[in-house]
Short mmCIF file of C-alpha atoms in Angstrom, two decimals:
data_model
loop_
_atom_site.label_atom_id
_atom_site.label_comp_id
_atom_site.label_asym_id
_atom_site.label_seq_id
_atom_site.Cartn_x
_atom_site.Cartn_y
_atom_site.Cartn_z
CA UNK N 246 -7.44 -29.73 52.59
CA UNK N 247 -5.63 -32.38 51.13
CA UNK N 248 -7.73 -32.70 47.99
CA UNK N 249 -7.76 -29.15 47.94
CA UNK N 250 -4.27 -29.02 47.32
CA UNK N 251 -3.89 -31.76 44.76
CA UNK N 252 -6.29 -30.08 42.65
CA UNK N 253 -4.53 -27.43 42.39
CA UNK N 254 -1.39 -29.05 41.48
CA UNK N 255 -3.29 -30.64 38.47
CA UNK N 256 -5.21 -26.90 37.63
CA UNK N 257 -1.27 -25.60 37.72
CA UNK N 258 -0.38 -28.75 35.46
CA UNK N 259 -3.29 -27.85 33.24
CA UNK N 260 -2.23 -24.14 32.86
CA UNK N 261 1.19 -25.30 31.98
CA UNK N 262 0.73 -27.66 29.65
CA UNK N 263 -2.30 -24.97 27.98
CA UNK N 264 0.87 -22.66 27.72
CA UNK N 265 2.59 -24.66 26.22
CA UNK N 266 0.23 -25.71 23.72
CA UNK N 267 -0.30 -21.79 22.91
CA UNK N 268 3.53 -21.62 22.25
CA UNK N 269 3.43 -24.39 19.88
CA UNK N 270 0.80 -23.57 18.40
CA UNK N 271 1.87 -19.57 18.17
CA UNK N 272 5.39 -21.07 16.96
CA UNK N 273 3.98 -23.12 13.87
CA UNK N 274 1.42 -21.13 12.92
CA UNK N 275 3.97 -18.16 12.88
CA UNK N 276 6.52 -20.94 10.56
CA UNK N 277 3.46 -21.59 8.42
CA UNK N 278 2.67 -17.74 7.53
CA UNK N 279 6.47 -17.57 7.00
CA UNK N 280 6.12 -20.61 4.26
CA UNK N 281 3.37 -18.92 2.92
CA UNK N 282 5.38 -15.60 2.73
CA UNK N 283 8.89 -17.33 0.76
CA UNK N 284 5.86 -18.60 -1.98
CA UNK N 285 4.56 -15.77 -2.44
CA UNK N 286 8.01 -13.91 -3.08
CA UNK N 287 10.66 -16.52 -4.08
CA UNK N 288 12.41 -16.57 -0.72
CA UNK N 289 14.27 -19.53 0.47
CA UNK N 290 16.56 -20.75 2.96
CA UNK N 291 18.77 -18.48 5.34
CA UNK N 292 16.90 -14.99 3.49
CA UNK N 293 13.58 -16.32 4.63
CA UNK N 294 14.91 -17.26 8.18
CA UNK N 295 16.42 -13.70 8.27
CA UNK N 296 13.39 -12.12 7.20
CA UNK N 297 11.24 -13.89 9.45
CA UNK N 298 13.54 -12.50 12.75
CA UNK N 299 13.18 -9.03 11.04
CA UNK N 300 9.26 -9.59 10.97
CA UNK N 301 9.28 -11.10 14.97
CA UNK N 302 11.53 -7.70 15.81
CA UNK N 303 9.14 -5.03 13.92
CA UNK N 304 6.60 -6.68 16.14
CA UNK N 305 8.29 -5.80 18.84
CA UNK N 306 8.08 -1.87 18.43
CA UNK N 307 4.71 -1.24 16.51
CA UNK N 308 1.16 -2.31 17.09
CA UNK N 309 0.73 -4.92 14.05
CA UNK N 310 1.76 -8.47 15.63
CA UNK N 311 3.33 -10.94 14.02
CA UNK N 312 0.25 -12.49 11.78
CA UNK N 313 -0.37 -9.01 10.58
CA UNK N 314 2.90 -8.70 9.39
CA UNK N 315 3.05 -12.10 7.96
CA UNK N 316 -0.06 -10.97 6.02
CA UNK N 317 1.65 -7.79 4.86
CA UNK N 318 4.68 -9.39 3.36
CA UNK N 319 2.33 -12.16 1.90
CA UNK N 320 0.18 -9.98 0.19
CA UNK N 321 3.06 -7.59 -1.13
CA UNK N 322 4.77 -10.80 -2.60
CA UNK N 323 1.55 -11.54 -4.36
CA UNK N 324 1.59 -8.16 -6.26
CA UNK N 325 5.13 -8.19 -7.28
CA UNK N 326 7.37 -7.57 -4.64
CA UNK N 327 10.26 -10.19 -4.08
CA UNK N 328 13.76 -10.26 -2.28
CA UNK N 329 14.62 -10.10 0.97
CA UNK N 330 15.61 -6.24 1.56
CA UNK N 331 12.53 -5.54 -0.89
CA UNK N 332 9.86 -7.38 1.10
CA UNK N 333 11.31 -6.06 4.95
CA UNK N 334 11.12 -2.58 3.36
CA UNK N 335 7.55 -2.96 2.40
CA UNK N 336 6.46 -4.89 5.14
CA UNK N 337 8.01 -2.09 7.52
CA UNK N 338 6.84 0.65 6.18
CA UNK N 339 2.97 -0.64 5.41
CA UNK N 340 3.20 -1.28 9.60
CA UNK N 341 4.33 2.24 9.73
CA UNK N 342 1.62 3.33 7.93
CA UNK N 343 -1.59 1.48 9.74
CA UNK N 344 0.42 3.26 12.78
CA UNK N 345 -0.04 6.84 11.52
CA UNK N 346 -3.20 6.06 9.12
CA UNK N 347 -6.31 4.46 9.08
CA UNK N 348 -4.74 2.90 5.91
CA UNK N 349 -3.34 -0.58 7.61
CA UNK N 350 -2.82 -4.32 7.20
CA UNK N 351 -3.62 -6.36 3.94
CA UNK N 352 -5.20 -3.48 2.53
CA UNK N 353 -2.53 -0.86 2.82
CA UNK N 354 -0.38 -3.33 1.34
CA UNK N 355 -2.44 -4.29 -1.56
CA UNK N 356 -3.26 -0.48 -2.25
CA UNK N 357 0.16 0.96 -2.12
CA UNK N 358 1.70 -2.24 -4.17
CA UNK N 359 -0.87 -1.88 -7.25
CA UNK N 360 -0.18 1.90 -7.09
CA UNK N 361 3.88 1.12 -7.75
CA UNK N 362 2.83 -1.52 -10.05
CA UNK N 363 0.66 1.09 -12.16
CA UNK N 364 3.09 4.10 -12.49
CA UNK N 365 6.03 1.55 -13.20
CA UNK N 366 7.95 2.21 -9.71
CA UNK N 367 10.36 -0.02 -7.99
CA UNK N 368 8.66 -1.31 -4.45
CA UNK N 369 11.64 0.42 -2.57
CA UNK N 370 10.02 2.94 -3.64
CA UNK N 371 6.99 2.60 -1.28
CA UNK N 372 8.30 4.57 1.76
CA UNK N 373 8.47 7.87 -0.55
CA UNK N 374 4.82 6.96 -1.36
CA UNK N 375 3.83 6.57 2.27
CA UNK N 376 4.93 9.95 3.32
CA UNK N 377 3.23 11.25 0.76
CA UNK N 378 -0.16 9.96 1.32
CA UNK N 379 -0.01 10.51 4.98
CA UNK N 380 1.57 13.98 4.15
CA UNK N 381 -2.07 14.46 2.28
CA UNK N 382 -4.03 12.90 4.53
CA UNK N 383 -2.75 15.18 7.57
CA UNK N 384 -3.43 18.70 4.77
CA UNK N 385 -6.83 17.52 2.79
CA UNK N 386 -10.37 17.01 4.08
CA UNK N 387 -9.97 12.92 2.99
CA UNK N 388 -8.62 10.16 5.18
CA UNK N 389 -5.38 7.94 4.21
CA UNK N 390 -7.64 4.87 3.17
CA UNK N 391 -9.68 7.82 0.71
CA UNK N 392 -7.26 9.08 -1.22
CA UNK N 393 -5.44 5.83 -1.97
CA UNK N 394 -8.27 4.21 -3.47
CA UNK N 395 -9.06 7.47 -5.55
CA UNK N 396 -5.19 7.43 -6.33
CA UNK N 397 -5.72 3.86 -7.42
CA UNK N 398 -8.50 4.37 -9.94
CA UNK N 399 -6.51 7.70 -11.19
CA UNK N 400 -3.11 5.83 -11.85
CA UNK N 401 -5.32 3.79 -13.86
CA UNK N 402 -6.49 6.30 -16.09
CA UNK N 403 -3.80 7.90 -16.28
CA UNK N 404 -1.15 5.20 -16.91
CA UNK N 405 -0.17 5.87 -20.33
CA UNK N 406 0.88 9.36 -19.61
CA UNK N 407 3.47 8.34 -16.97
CA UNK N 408 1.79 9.68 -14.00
CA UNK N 409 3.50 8.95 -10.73
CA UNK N 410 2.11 7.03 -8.10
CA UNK N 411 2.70 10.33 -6.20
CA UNK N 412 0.84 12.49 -8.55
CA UNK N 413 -1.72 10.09 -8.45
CA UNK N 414 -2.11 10.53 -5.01
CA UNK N 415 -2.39 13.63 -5.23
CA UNK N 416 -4.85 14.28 -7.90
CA UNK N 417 -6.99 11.56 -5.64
CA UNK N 418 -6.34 13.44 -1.76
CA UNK N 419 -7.79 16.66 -4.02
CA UNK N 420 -10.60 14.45 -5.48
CA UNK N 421 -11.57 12.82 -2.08
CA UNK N 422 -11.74 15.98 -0.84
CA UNK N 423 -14.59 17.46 -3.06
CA UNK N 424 -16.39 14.37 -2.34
CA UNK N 425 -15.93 12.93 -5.96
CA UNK N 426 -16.04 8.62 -6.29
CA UNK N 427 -12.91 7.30 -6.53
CA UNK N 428 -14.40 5.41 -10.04
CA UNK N 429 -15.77 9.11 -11.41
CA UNK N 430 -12.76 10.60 -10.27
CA UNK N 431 -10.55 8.24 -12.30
CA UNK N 432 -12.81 8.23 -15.70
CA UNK N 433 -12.74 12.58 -15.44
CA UNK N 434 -8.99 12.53 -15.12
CA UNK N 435 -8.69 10.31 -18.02
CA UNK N 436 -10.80 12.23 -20.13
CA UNK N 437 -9.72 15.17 -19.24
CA UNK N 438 -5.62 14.49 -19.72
CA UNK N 439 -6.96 12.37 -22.95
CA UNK N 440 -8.38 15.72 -23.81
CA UNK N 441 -5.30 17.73 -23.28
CA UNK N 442 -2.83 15.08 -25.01
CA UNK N 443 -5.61 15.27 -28.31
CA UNK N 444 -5.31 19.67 -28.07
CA UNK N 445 -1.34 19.41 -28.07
CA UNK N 446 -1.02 16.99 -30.81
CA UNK N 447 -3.73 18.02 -33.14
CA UNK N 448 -3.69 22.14 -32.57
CA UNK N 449 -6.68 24.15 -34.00
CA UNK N 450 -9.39 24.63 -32.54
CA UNK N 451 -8.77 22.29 -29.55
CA UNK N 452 -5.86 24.11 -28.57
CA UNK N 453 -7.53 27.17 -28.28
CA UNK N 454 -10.19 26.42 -26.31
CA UNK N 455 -7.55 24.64 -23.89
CA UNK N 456 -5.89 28.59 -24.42
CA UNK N 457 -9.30 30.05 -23.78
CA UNK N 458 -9.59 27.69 -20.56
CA UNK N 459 -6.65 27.67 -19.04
CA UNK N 460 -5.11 31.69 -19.84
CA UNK N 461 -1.94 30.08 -21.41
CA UNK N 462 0.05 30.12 -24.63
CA UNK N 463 0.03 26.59 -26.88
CA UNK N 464 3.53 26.40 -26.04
CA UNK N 465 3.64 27.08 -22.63
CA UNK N 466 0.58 24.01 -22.27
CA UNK N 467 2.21 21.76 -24.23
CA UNK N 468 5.45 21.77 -22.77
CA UNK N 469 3.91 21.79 -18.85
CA UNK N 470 1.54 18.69 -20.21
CA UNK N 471 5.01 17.07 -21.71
#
């Protein structure tokens, strides 16, 4: 009986000291993601402390944990976002989105960042473009992850006509839905608005067979293409 009980004092020592350890641990590898997060987005001092409390509290009240969010803000500093208020934005609302989406983690982040980055938008921006693509997703036969990587390849082609990243997304949630590659999906769009840009500027014959095509005047096409 007597052995019985001072093994269990040392199995209750054990588990202590094993919680312990997990706190430690959790606590540096939590300050190490955080270092790795003020690198990536040129965020020092009491910013980075402040950012890392807003991190721990988002936590809190969605279903990414801590190292997800870490991840988040990591990746989004690697693609151009910076600040304080711009990287908590982003990092909130990419964790909003894996909550309503199948679009989550590293690779919402990377996704929606490169989509900004293409059309020439701010990264506050990003919440307007996260109701939109889960706006599409819940209206289009294509899933959140879908139409931003056909959105993706179409803000590519389509960069030097100053196509939103929300136009984008939509000309990819209508692509995704008819089952076109995200890759053939961007190249047609390309060609096609290369085509249109060529008709307005050069006239002739070009512009009427756009006339022919689409049942409207030269100057009504040009001025809904400008």
């Amino acid at each position: 009986k007597g052995a019985a009980k001072a093994i269990g004092k040392v199995v209750a020592a054990l588990g202590g000291l094993y919680a312990i350890y997990n706190i430690v641990t959790t606590i540096k590898d939590f300050e190490d993601g955080l270092v790795g997060v003020g690198k990536t987005t040129n965020i020092l001092g009491t910013d980075l402390d402040n950012l890392g409390q807003d991190i721990i509290g988002l936590s809190r009240g969605m279903r990414a944990g801590n190292d997800e969010l870490l991840a988040i803000a990591q990746t989004a500093g690697q693609l151009g976002v910076s600040g304080e208020a711009g990287s908590r934005a982003f990092t909130e609302t990419v964790a909003m989105l894996g909550s309503a989406s199948n679009l989550v983690g590293e690779e919402a982040a990377t996704k929606l960042a490169r989509m900004l980055n293409i059309a020439g938008e701010a990264p506050e921006t990003v919440g307007t473009l996260a109701a939109v693509i889960v706006e599409l997703g819940n209206n289009v036969a294509a899933t959140e992850k879908e139409i931003a990587h056909t959105a993706t390849q179409v803000g590519l082609a389509t960069a030097a006509f100053g196509v939103s990243s929300a136009e984008s997304a939509a000309f990819g949630a209508t692509l995704a839905a008819l089952g076109v590659r995200a890759e053939l999906a961007g190249s047609s769009i390309g060609r096609t608005f290369r085509a249109i840009d060529k008709a307005v500027r050069s006239g002739g014959e070009q512009m009427q067979a756009m006339e022919k095509i689409t049942g409207k005047t030269a100057d009504e096409i040009s001025t809904t293409f400008q």
